[in-house]
PDB file of C-alpha atoms in Angstrom:
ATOM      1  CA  UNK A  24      62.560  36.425 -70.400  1.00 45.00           C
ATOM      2  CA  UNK A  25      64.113  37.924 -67.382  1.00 45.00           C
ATOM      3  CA  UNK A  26      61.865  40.925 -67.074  1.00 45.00           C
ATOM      4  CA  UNK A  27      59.362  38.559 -67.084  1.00 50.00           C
ATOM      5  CA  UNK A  28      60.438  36.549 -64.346  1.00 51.00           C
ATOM      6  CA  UNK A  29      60.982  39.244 -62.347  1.00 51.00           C
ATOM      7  CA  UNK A  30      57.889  40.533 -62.706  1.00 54.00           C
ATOM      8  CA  UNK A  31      56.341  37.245 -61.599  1.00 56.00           C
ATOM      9  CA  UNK A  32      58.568  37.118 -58.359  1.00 52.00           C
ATOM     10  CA  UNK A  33      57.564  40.793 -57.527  1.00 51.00           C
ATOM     11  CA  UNK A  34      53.869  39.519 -58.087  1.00 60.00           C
ATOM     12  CA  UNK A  35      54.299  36.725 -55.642  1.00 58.00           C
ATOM     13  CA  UNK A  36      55.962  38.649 -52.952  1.00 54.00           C
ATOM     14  CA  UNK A  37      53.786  41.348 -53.427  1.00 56.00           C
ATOM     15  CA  UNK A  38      51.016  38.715 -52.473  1.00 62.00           C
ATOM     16  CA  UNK A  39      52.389  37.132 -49.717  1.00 53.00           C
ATOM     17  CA  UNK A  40      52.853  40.295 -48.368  1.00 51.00           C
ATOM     18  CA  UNK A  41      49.459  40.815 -48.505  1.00 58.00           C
ATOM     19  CA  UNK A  42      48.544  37.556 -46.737  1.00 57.00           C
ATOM     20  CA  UNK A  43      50.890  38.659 -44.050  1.00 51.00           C
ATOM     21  CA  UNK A  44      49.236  41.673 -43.073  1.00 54.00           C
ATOM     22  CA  UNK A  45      45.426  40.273 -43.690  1.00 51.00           C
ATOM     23  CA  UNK A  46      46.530  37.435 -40.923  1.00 48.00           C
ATOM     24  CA  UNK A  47      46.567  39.509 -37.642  1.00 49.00           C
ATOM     25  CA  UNK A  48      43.878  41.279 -38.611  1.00 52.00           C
ATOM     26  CA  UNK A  49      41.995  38.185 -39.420  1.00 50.00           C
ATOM     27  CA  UNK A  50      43.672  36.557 -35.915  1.00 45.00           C
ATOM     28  CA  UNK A  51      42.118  39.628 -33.788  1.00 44.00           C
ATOM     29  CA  UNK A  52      39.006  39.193 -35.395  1.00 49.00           C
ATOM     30  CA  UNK A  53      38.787  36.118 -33.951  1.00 47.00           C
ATOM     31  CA  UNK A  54      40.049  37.134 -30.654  1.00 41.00           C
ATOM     32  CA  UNK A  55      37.134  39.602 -30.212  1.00 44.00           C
ATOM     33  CA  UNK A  56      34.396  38.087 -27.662  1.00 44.00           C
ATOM     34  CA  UNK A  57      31.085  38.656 -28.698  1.00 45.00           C
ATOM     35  CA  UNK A  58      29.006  40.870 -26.767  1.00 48.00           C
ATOM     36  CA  UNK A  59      26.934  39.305 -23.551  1.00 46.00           C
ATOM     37  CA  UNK A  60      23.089  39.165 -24.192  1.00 46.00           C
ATOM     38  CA  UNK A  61      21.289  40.584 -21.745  1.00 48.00           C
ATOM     39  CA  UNK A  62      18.534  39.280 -20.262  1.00 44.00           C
ATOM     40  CA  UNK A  63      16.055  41.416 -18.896  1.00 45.00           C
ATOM     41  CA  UNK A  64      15.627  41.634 -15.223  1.00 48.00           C
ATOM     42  CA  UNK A  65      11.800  42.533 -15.243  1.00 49.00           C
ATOM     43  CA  UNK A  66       9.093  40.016 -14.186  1.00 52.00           C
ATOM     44  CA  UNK A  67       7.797  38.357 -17.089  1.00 56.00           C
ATOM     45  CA  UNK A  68       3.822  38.824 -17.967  1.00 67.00           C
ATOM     46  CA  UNK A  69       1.693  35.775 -17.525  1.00 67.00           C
ATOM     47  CA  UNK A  70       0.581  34.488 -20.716  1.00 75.00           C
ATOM     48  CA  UNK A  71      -3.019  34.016 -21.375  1.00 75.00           C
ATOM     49  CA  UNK A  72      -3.155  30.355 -21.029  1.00 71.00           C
ATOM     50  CA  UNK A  73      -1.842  31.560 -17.258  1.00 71.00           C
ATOM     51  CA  UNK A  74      -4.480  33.775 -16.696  1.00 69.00           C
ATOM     52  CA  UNK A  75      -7.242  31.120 -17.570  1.00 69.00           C
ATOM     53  CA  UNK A  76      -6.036  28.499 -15.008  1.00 66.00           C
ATOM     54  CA  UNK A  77      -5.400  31.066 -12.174  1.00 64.00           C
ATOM     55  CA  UNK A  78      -8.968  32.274 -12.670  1.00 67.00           C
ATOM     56  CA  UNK A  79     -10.502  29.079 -12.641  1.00 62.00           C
ATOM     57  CA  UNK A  80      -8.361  28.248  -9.217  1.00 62.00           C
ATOM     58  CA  UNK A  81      -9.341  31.132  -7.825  1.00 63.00           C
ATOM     59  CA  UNK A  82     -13.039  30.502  -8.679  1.00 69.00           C
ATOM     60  CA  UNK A  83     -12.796  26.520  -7.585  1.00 74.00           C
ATOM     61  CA  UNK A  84     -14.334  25.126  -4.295  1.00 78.00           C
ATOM     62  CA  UNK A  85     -11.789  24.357  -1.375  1.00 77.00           C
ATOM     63  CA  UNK A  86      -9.852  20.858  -2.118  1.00 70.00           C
ATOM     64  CA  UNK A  87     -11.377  19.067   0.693  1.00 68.00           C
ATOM     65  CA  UNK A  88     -14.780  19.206  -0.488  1.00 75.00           C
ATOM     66  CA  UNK A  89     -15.117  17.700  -3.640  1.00 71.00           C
ATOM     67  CA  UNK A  90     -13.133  14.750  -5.770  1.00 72.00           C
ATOM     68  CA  UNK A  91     -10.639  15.607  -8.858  1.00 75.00           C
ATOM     69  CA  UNK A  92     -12.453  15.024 -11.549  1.00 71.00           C
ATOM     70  CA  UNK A  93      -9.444  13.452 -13.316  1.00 72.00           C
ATOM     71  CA  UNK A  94      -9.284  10.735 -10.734  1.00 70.00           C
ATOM     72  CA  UNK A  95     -13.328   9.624 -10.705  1.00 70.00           C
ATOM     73  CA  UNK A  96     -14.092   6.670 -12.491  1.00 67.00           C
ATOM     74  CA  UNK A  97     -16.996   5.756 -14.800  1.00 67.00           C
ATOM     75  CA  UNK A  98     -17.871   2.764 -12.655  1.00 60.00           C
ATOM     76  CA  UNK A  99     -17.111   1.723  -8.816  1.00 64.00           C
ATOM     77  CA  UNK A 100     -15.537  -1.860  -8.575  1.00 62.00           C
ATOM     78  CA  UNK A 101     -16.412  -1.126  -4.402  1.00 65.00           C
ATOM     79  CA  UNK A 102     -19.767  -2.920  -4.737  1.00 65.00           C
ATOM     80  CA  UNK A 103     -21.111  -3.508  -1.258  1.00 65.00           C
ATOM     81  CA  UNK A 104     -23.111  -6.852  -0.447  1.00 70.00           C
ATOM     82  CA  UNK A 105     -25.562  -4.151   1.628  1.00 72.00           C
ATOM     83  CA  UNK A 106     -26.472  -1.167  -0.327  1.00 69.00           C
ATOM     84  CA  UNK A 107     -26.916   0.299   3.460  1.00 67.00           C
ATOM     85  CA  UNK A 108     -23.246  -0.186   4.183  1.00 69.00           C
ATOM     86  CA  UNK A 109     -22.218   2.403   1.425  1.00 72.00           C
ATOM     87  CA  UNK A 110     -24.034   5.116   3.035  1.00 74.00           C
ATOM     88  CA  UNK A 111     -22.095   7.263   5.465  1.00 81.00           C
ATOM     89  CA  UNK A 112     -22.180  11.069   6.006  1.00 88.00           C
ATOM     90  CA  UNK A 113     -19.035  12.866   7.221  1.00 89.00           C
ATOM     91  CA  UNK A 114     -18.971  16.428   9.018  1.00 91.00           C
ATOM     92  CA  UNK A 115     -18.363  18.814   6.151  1.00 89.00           C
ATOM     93  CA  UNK A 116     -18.777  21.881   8.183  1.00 93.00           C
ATOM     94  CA  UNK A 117     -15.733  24.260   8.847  1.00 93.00           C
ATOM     95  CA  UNK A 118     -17.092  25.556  11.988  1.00 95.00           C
ATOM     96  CA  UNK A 119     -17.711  22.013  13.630  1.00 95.00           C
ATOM     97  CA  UNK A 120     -14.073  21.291  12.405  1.00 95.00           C
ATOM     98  CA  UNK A 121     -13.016  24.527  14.244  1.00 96.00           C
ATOM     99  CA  UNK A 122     -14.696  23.708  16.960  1.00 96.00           C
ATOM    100  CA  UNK A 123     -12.081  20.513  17.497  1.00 96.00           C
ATOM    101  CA  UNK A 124      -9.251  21.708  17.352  1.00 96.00           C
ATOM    102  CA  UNK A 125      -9.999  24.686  19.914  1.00 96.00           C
ATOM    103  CA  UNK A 126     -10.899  21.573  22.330  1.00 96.00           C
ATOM    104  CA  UNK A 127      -8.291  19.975  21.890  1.00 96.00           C
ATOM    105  CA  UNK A 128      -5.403  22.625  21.372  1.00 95.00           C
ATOM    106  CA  UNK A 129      -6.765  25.426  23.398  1.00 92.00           C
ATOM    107  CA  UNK A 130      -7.856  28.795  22.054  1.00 92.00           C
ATOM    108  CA  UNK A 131      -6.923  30.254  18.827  1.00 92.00           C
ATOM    109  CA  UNK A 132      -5.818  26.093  18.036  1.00 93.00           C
ATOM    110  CA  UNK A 133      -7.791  26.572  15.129  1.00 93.00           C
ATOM    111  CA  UNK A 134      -5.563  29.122  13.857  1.00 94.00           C
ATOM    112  CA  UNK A 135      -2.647  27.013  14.167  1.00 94.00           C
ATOM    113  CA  UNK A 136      -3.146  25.067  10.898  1.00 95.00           C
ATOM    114  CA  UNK A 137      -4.308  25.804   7.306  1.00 94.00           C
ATOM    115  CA  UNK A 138      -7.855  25.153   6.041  1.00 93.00           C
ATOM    116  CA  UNK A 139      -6.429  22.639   3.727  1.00 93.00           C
ATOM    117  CA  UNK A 140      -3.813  21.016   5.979  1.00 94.00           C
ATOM    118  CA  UNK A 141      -6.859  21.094   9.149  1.00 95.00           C
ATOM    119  CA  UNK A 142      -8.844  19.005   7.062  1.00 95.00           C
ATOM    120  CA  UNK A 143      -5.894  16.719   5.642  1.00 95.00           C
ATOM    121  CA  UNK A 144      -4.942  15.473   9.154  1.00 96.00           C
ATOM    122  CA  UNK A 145      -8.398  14.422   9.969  1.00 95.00           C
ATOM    123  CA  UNK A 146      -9.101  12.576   7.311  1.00 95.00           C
ATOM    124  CA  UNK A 147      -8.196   8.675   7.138  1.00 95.00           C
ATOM    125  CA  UNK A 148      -7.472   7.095   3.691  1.00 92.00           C
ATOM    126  CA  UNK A 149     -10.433   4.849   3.448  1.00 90.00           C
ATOM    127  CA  UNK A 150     -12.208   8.088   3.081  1.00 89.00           C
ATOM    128  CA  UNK A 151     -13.504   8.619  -0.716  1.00 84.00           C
ATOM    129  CA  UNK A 152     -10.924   6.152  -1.876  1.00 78.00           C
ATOM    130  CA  UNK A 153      -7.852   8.117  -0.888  1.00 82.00           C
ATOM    131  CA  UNK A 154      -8.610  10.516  -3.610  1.00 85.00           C
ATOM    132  CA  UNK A 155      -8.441  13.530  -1.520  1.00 86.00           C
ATOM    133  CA  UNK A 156      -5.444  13.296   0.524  1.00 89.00           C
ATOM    134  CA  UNK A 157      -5.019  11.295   4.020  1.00 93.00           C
ATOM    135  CA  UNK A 158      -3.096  12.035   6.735  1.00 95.00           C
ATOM    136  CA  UNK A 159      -0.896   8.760   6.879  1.00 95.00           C
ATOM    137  CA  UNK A 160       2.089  10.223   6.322  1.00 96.00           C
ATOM    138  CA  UNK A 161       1.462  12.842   8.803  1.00 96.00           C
ATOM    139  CA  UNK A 162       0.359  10.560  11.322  1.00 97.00           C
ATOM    140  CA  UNK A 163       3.622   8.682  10.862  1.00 96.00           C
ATOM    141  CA  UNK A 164       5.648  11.898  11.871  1.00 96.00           C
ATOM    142  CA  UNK A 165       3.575  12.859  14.516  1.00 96.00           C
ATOM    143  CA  UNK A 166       3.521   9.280  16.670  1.00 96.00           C
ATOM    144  CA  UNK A 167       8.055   9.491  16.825  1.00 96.00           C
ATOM    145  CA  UNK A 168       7.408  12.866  18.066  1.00 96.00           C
ATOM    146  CA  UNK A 169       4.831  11.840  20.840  1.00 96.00           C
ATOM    147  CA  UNK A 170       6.989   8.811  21.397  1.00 95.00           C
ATOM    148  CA  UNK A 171       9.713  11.110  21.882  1.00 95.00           C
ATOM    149  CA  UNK A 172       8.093  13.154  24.104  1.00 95.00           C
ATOM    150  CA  UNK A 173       6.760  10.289  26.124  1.00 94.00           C
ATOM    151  CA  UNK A 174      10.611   9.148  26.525  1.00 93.00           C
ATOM    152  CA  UNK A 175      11.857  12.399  27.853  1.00 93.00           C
ATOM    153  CA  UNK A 176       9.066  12.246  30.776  1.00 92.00           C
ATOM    154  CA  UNK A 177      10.106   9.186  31.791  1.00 89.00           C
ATOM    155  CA  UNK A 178      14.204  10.166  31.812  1.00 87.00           C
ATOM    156  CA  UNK A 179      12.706  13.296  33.731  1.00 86.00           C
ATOM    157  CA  UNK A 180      10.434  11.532  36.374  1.00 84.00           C
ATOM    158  CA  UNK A 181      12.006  11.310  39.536  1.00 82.00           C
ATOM    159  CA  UNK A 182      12.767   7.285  40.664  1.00 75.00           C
ATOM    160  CA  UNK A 183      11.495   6.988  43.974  1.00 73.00           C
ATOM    161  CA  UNK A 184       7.766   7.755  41.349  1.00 73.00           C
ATOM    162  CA  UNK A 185       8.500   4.668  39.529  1.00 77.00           C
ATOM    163  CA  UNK A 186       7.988   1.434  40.241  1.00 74.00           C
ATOM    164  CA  UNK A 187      10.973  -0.454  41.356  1.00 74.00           C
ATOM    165  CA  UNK A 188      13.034  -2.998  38.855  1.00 71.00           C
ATOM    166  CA  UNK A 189      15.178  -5.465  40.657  1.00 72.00           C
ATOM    167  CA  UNK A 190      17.381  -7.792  37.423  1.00 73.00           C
ATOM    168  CA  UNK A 191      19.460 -10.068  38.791  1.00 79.00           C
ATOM    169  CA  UNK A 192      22.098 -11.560  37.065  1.00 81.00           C
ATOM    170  CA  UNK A 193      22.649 -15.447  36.943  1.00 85.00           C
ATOM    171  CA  UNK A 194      26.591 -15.108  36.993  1.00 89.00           C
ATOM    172  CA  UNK A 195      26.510 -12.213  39.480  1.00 85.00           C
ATOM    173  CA  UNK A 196      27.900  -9.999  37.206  1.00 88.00           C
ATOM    174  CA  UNK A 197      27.546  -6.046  38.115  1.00 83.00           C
ATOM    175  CA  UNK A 198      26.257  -3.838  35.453  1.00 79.00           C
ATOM    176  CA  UNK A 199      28.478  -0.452  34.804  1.00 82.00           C
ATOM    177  CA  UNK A 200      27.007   2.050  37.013  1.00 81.00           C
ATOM    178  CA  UNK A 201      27.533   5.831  35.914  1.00 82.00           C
ATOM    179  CA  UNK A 202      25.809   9.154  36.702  1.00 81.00           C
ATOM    180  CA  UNK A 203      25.022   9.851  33.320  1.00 78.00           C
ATOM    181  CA  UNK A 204      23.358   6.386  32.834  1.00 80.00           C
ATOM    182  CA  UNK A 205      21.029   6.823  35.909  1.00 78.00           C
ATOM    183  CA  UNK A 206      18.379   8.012  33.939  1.00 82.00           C
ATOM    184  CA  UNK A 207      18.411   5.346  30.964  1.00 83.00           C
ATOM    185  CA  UNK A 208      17.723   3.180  33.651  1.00 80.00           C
ATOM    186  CA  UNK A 209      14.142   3.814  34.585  1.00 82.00           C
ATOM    187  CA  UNK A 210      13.366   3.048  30.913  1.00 84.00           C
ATOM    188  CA  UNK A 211      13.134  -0.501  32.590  1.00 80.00           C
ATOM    189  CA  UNK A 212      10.490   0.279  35.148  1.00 82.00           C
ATOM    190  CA  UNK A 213       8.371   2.231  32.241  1.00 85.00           C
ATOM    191  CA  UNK A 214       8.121   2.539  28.697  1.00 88.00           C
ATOM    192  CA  UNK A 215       7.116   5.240  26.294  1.00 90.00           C
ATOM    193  CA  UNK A 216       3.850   2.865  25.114  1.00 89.00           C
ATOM    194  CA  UNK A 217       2.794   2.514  28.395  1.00 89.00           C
ATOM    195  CA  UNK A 218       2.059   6.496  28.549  1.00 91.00           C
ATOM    196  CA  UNK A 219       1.218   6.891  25.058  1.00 92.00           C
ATOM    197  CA  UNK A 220      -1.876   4.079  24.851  1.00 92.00           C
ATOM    198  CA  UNK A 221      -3.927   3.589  22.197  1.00 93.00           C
ATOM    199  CA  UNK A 222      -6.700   3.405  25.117  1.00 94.00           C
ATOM    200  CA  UNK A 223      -5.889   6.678  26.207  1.00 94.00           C
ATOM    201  CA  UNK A 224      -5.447   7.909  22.823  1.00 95.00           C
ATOM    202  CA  UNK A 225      -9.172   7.570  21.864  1.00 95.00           C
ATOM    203  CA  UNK A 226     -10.358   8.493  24.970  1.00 95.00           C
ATOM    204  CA  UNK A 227      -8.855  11.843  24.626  1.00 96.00           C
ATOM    205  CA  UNK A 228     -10.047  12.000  20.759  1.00 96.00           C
ATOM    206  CA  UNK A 229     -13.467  11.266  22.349  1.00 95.00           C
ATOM    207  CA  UNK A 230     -13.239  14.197  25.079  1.00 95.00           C
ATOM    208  CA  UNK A 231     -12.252  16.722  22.304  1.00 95.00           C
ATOM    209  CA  UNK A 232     -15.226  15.734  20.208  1.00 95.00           C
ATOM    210  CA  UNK A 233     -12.532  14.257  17.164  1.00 95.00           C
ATOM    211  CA  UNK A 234     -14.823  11.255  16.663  1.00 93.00           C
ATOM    212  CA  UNK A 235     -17.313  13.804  15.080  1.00 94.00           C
ATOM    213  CA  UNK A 236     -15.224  15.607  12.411  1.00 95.00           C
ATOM    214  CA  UNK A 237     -12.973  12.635  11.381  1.00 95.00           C
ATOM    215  CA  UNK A 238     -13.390  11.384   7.604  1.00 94.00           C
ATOM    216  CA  UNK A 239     -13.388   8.213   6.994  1.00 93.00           C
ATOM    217  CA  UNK A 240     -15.683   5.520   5.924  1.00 91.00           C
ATOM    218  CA  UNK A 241     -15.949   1.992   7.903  1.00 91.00           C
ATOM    219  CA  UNK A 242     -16.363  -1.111   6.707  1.00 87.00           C
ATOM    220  CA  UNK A 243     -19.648  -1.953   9.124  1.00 86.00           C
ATOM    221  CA  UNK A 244     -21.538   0.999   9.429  1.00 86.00           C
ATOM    222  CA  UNK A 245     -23.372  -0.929  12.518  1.00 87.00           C
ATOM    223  CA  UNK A 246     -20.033  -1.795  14.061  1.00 89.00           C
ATOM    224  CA  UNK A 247     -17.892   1.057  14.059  1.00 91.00           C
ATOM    225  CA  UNK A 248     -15.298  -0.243  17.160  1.00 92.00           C
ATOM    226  CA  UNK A 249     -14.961  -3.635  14.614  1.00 91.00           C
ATOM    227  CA  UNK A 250     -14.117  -1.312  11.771  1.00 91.00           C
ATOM    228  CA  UNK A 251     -11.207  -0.040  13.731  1.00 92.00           C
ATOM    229  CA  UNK A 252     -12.244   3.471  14.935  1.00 94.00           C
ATOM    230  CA  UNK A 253      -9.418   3.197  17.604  1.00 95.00           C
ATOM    231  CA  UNK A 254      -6.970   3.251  14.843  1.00 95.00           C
ATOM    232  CA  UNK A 255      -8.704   5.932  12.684  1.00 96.00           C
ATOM    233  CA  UNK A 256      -8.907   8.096  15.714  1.00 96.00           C
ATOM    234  CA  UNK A 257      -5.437   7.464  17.146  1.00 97.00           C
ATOM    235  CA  UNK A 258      -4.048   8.207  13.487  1.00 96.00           C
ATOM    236  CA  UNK A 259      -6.010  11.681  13.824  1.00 97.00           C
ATOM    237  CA  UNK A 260      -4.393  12.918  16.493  1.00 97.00           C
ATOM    238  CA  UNK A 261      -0.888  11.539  15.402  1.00 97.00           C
ATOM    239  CA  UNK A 262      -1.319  13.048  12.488  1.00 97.00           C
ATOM    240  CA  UNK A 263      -2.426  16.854  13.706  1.00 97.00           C
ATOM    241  CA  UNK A 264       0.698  17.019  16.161  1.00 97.00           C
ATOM    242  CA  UNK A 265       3.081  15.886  12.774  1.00 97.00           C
ATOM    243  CA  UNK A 266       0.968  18.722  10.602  1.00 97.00           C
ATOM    244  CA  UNK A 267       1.980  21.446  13.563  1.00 97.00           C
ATOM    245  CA  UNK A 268       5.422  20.482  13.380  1.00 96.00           C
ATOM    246  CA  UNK A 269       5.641  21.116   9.863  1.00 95.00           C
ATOM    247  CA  UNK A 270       3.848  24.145   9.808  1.00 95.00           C
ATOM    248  CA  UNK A 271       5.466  25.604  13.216  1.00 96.00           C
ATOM    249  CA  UNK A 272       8.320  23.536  13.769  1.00 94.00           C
ATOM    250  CA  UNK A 273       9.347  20.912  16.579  1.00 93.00           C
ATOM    251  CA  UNK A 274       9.650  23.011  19.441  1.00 95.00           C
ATOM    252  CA  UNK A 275       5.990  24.039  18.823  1.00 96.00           C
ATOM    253  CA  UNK A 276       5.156  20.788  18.473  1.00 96.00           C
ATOM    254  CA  UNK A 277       6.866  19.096  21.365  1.00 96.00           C
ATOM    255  CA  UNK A 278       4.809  21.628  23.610  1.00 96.00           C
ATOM    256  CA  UNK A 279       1.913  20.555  22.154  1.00 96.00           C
ATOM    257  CA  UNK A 280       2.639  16.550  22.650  1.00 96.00           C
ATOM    258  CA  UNK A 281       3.315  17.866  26.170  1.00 95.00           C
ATOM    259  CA  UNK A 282       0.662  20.479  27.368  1.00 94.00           C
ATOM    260  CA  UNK A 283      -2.195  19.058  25.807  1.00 95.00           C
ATOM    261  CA  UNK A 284      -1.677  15.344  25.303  1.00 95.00           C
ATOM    262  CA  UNK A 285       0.745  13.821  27.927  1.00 94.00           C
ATOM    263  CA  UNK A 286      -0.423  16.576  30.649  1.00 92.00           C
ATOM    264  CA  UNK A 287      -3.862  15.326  29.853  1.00 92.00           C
ATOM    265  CA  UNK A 288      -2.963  11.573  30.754  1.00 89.00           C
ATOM    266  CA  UNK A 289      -1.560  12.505  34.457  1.00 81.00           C
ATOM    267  CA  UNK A 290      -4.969  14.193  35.160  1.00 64.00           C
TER     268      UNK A 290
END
């Protein structure tokens, strides 16, 4: 009886023993990180699928010239009361387009823009239904720029040039005076819209030939000043002074409100 229950307490040390030692080996196990996967570094080959859509990119027409075919509809709900009044061609040629903008932003002006962008910022959105691209937003960016421009030729002008602002005050108060508020002053004898005019605007789209290349359809074929051409034109050139100043940047585009926009209204 004894030898027996020795033998079963030098079992059970015998296995604890054993679960000693089997612990920290399990415990650094555990503590070892698994290796880092490595990804491979080299370009990875375009798939097939890829290699169809580039090719038919590449072998596409320019996106100016024709209409996704995901956004045509099977039937116009623009039904004109006068079949005649749905007809209107638009200058599709690059060279007339070309033409433009060396008029109007000297030579190698065609150069300053991409074929895609040239066309963008001449087209108005009433032009196929929007469904190429319009140069709204554009447009938008390019007027604070020539308003800005506009502004800084005024602060700049000299004030014996401008016509002279006499504001009286009813309680005979006297405004601060300071040297570095001289020149917010003659904002009161001139304002930005007065150089910037939407008369002079179209006259100078006229000169550079913009009323021939612009895209855009008007509502009365036979009244094209009572569709709003002013507008359409005046968005144009808005619009290709904000395209250079997102291609270029604003110091390329600030010369360009100046040298061939403003400078054009003193002559």
């Amino acid at each position: 009886m004894a030898l027996n229950s020795s033998r079963s307490a030098f079992s059970s040390a015998c296995k604890a023993l054993g679960q000693c030692r089997s612990a920290p080996q399990t415990a650094a196990r555990q503590l070892v990180v698994a290796p880092v996967r490595q990804f491979s570094t080299s370009t990875a080959r375009p798939s097939e699928a890829e290699k169809k859509e580039a090719e038919e990119e590449s072998t596409q027409p320019p996106r100016w010239t024709y209409t996704p075919e995901r956004m045509k509809m099977p039937f116009s709900i623009n039904v004109a009361k006068k079949p005649s009044r749905s007809v209107w061609q638009c200058n599709d040629k690059p060279e007339v387009l070309d033409a433009m903008y060396k008029r109007f932003l000297g030579a190698g002006g065609d150069k300053l823009l991409p074929e895609e962008i040239k066309w963008l910022a001449i087209t108005h959105k009433s032009f196929d239904q929007g469904r190429r691209g319009f140069n709204t937003r554009l447009a938008y960016f390019g007027r604070q720029i020539l308003a800005l421009e506009a502004t800084r030729s005024i602060l700049v002008t000299p004030a014996e040039s401008l016509p002279p602002v006499h504001i009286t005050d009813k309680f005979g108060r006297q405004p601060f005076q300071h040297p570095a508020l001289a020149n917010v002053d003659k904002l009161n004898a001139k304002q930005p819209q007065d150089i910037v005019h939407k008369d002079k605007l179209t006259k100078l789209a006229r000169e550079v030939g913009l009323s021939q290349v612009i895209r855009w359809k008007p509502r009365l074929p036979e009244n094209l000043e009572g569709s709003g051409l002013t507008v359409v034109l005046n968005t144009a050139v808005y619009a290709i002074i904000g395209a250079i100043s997102l291609q270029h940047g604003a110091e390329v585009a600030a010369r360009v409100a100046r040298e061939r926009v403003l400078k054009r209204f003193e002559a």
